[in-house]
Structure formats: C-alpha cells, structure tokens
Amino acid sequence: MKKVITYGTFDLFHEGHYRLLQRAKALGDYLIVGVTTEAYDRTRGKLNVVDSLVTRIENVKKTGFADEIIIEESSGQKFSDIKKYEVDIFTVGSDWVGYFDYLKDYCEVIYLERTKNISSTMLREKNSRIQRIGIIGTGRIADRFVPEARQVSGVNTQGVYNPHIESARRFAERWEINAYEDMETFYQAVDIVYIASPHETHYEYIRSALEHGKHVLCEKPMVLQKEQAEKLFACAQEKGLVLCEGIKTAYCPGFHKLLGIACSGTIGSIRNVEACFTKLEASESRELTDRVYGGSFTELGSYVMLPVLKLFGKDYKSVRFDSIRDGSGLDLFTKVSLCYPTGIATATCGLGVKSEGRLLIAGTRGYLVAEAPWWKTSYFEVHYEDAGAVEKYSERFLGDGLRYEISDFLSMINGNKNGGFKLSRGESVELAGLMERFMRENGRERSF
Ligand code: CTP
C-alpha cells in the first residue's frame, strides 16, 4: 500500500485545497493530511487564520480524500510523521518547490502544480476589506509599529498625524506613508487609529477617534484614570467599535502559553507572583524629565502588573507602592505589593535602578520562572522540589512582537467576539485605576 502525506492550514477551504487533496490522493492508496494548529501557524508568522482547527479539519474531511487526518503542531514534525506512518510520498503545492527537498532522504517528494489565482490570503482579504491604519504620534514605538503592521495581512498603514507637522512629515517620509496636518482629513482617510502619543494625550485622542467611528488600538498605559477607561469602553461598545490597550506581552504566544501552564495545576495553586522589568533611561529622556507623567510606574507598570492581574485578578485586599525617587520626586524605581485572599504579589519596575528582570510564579507544588525579557516571552522553565525535574518551554517571538496585538485587534474588528480575552476590558480598567492611585499617592493630582 502506497502512503501519501500532505500538510496545510486549509483556512477558508477553497478550490486550490480541493484540487491539491484530490491529486495527492491519486498519487497512492492511502492519504494522510496534516492540519496545522493555530499556535503553530502563529509561530511561523501565519497570522489572521480565520477558521478554527475543528472547522478546518471538518472541511478536509468533507472532501472524502483523506483516509486519516493528523494535527501538525510544530516544525520538525514532518520528519517524524514520515517515519511513524511509514510514508512513501510527501507532497505539497508548487509554492513550496525546493523547500522540502531535505525529506528526499526518507521518502519521495512531489510538488504539485498550485491552482492559479486562489489562496486563503486572497479570500481573507476579499472577505474583510483592508483596514487602513492611521497613527497618532511619531515616537520610538510608532517606528516599531509600522514594520510590524506590514507583517499582518488585512491592514495597511495609511498615514500619520502629529500636531508637530514637521515630525509627522519626517515619519511619513521614512515609512513612505502620508502625513496629515488636519485631524478631520486624517480621520476621513483611515478606518482604525493606533495611538502612540504621550500618555496624557491618550484620553482625548481615543475619545475623538471613537466619536469619528474609528476602532482604536492605544499604547499602554491607555489612560491614567479608571473612570476615563470605563467611559471610553462604554462609548466603544455603544458605537460597536473595538478599543484595545496595546500591551504587547498580553498578545504574544509565549506569554499565553506561560499563563496556560501556570494555571494548569502543574505548579499547584498559585500563591506568589513576582514580576520585574527595569530599563535604564538617560537622565534627559522624556521618561525621566516629565515630572507629571514620567517615571517608572507610568512607563513600565502596565507590563509588570499584567501577569499579576492575569493570575490573581482584580480583587486584591491591599496595594502599596514604594518608590525610590530623584531630587524632584519622580520615581526611578517602584515596587507595588499586593495582597490577595489566596496569595501575594510584587510588581517592580525601574528606569533609574537596574535589577534582574524576571517573572516568577510560585505555587504549592512548584514554580515557573521566565527570565528577562520575559515581557517578550520566548522561554520559561518549571521547577519542582526535586531540583532535577526541570521542564523547559519555548515559543517563537517574531520581530518586535507588535504583530500579535495588531493581528488580534484586526480579528476582533472582523467579528471575532472572543478575541478580547487576552487583555480584557476589566483588566485595562483596573490598570487605569492603579495608575490613578499611584499618581494620586505621588501628589500628581494636578494631572487630573
Ligand atoms: N494550494 C494549492 N493551490 C492553491 C492554494 C493552496 O495547491 N491555490 C496548496 C498549497 O500548496 C498546500 C495546500 O494547498 O500544499 C495547503 O495550503 P495552505 O497554505 O493551507 O493554503 P493557501 O491558500 O496557500 O494559504 P495562505 O494564503 O494562507 O498561504
């Protein structure tokens, strides 16, 4: 019996997929089809897959060509599948010519002519029209955003707005996009707005973008007052718009995996979370000279509070901020201590004091540890009482990682109702509440 194997995502099942499977089956007597998991697709940079794994499997099944369907979860699996299933022929479409020649040592490799003028990417783009992104603000993060957005199919960076038109022009030139001087013209030219302006300007920009009917992705911290966050989310909901806070860690596949493992029971019940992120900044930087909105907590607090809120939730019994300040009172280093009914947490961040950046999650059976840069999670370990029993986990983190939040944001715009769970509205509101409390305790009320 001649066994044939082929692999694919098979998203939005189309004629090209059907014809590929039909010809693959005709190459032998028994066809095995490997369907990729969402997690694997994301790690290989294939974002925005629309159909769930179950739907994609169902669609392959419906063709009647597959004798067996398996799941493809990681790179390197093809080789072991070929051995395990005693495969004679490996086949895929001609878009992969040469790519799988390394398998020729183990079986025959056949590239089948790809069906012209159809692909899942084309269908995804046709089904949901390209969303034009407008950027507000031209700082460092905006420069990282543009190349990341180019990795996500279904969006196009249309232009940039900055009240300092010269900065907007320079940015636009750099990225070959448009610079807008007038807000109304800017709003007319875009469907979604990415806000990367200074913290204190976020609220007004979000409000105005929502009022103009635009979906909004806003850099962290989204706003600095709980009530503002609540108002904005209510406004977005009323208008049927998506509003997301851009904390990249929340959307990256490695962090998602880490939370899953931490909550799986493998380390028992979680009792302690310690998150630390420090990044030394020059003393003349905006972060260390803006007496009202600068400082460690407003800059990095969203990252370190994220795992605490994700693992312990919002119902802490007490919260306390301790800071090391410069001569003018700006926090160079802040430690937040929280007590929960079932555990304790510390979230530490610093712009003027360097520490070991790590995320530690301690449970009744073991602990999970991710070293810096854990906020771009690509590796973590699980340890137990038996020091020899270490489990190691890794996940790819591509580029600057903003592509994951952009892709999730887009999928929510395109109707994925479950997309908000990675950073819920309640969590963003709570983060705004913590910012507010910190600023009030630090005598920065004049900002309100
Ligand atoms: N395929 C094909 N003809 C097409 C599209 C896909 O023969 N027009 C083949 C691919 O070469 C592959 C299999 O179908 O062997 C599954 O491909 P998949 O990547 O799932 O489909 P694409 O349409 O190429 O998806 P995307 O646009 O997301 O890359």
Short mmCIF file of N, CA and C in Angstrom, two decimals, residues 283 285-295 326-332 439 442-444 446:
data_model
loop_
_atom_site.label_atom_id
_atom_site.label_comp_id
_atom_site.label_asym_id
_atom_site.label_seq_id
_atom_site.Cartn_x
_atom_site.Cartn_y
_atom_site.Cartn_z
N SER A 283 19.16 60.43 31.72
CA SER A 283 18.51 61.37 32.64
C SER A 283 17.76 62.48 31.90
N SER A 285 15.98 62.00 29.22
CA SER A 285 14.89 61.43 28.43
C SER A 285 13.53 61.93 28.91
N ARG A 286 12.52 61.86 28.05
CA ARG A 286 11.17 62.29 28.41
C ARG A 286 10.71 61.55 29.66
N GLU A 287 11.01 60.23 29.72
CA GLU A 287 10.56 59.40 30.84
C GLU A 287 11.09 59.89 32.19
N LEU A 288 12.27 60.51 32.18
CA LEU A 288 12.85 60.95 33.46
C LEU A 288 12.83 62.46 33.65
N THR A 289 12.23 63.18 32.71
CA THR A 289 12.15 64.64 32.88
C THR A 289 10.71 65.11 33.01
N ASP A 290 9.75 64.33 32.56
CA ASP A 290 8.35 64.73 32.68
C ASP A 290 7.90 64.46 34.12
N ARG A 291 7.83 65.55 34.89
CA ARG A 291 7.56 65.42 36.33
C ARG A 291 6.16 64.88 36.64
N VAL A 292 5.24 65.03 35.71
CA VAL A 292 3.87 64.60 35.99
C VAL A 292 3.60 63.20 35.42
N TYR A 293 3.95 63.02 34.17
CA TYR A 293 3.57 61.76 33.52
C TYR A 293 4.74 60.79 33.32
N GLY A 294 5.95 61.22 33.67
CA GLY A 294 7.10 60.35 33.50
C GLY A 294 7.23 59.40 34.69
N GLY A 295 8.42 58.78 34.80
CA GLY A 295 8.70 57.88 35.93
C GLY A 295 8.47 56.43 35.57
N ASP A 326 13.97 60.57 42.48
CA ASP A 326 15.07 61.51 42.25
C ASP A 326 14.78 62.79 43.04
N GLY A 327 15.65 63.78 42.90
CA GLY A 327 15.53 65.02 43.68
C GLY A 327 14.17 65.69 43.52
N SER A 328 13.56 65.52 42.35
CA SER A 328 12.28 66.22 42.11
C SER A 328 11.08 65.37 42.48
N GLY A 329 11.33 64.18 42.98
CA GLY A 329 10.22 63.32 43.43
C GLY A 329 9.76 62.31 42.40
N LEU A 330 10.36 62.30 41.21
CA LEU A 330 9.96 61.35 40.17
C LEU A 330 10.46 59.94 40.52
N ASP A 331 9.63 58.93 40.35
CA ASP A 331 10.06 57.58 40.76
C ASP A 331 11.05 56.97 39.77
N LEU A 332 12.22 56.63 40.30
CA LEU A 332 13.25 55.98 39.49
C LEU A 332 13.07 54.47 39.53
N MET A 439 -0.57 57.82 40.92
CA MET A 439 -0.35 59.25 40.67
C MET A 439 -0.88 60.09 41.83
N ASN A 442 1.36 59.96 44.71
CA ASN A 442 2.61 60.65 44.44
C ASN A 442 2.41 62.15 44.24
N GLY A 443 1.23 62.63 44.64
CA GLY A 443 0.97 64.06 44.57
C GLY A 443 0.93 64.60 43.16
N ARG A 444 0.49 63.76 42.23
CA ARG A 444 0.44 64.27 40.86
C ARG A 444 -1.00 64.58 40.44
N ARG A 446 -2.47 67.19 39.97
CA ARG A 446 -2.72 68.29 39.04
C ARG A 446 -2.91 67.77 37.61
#
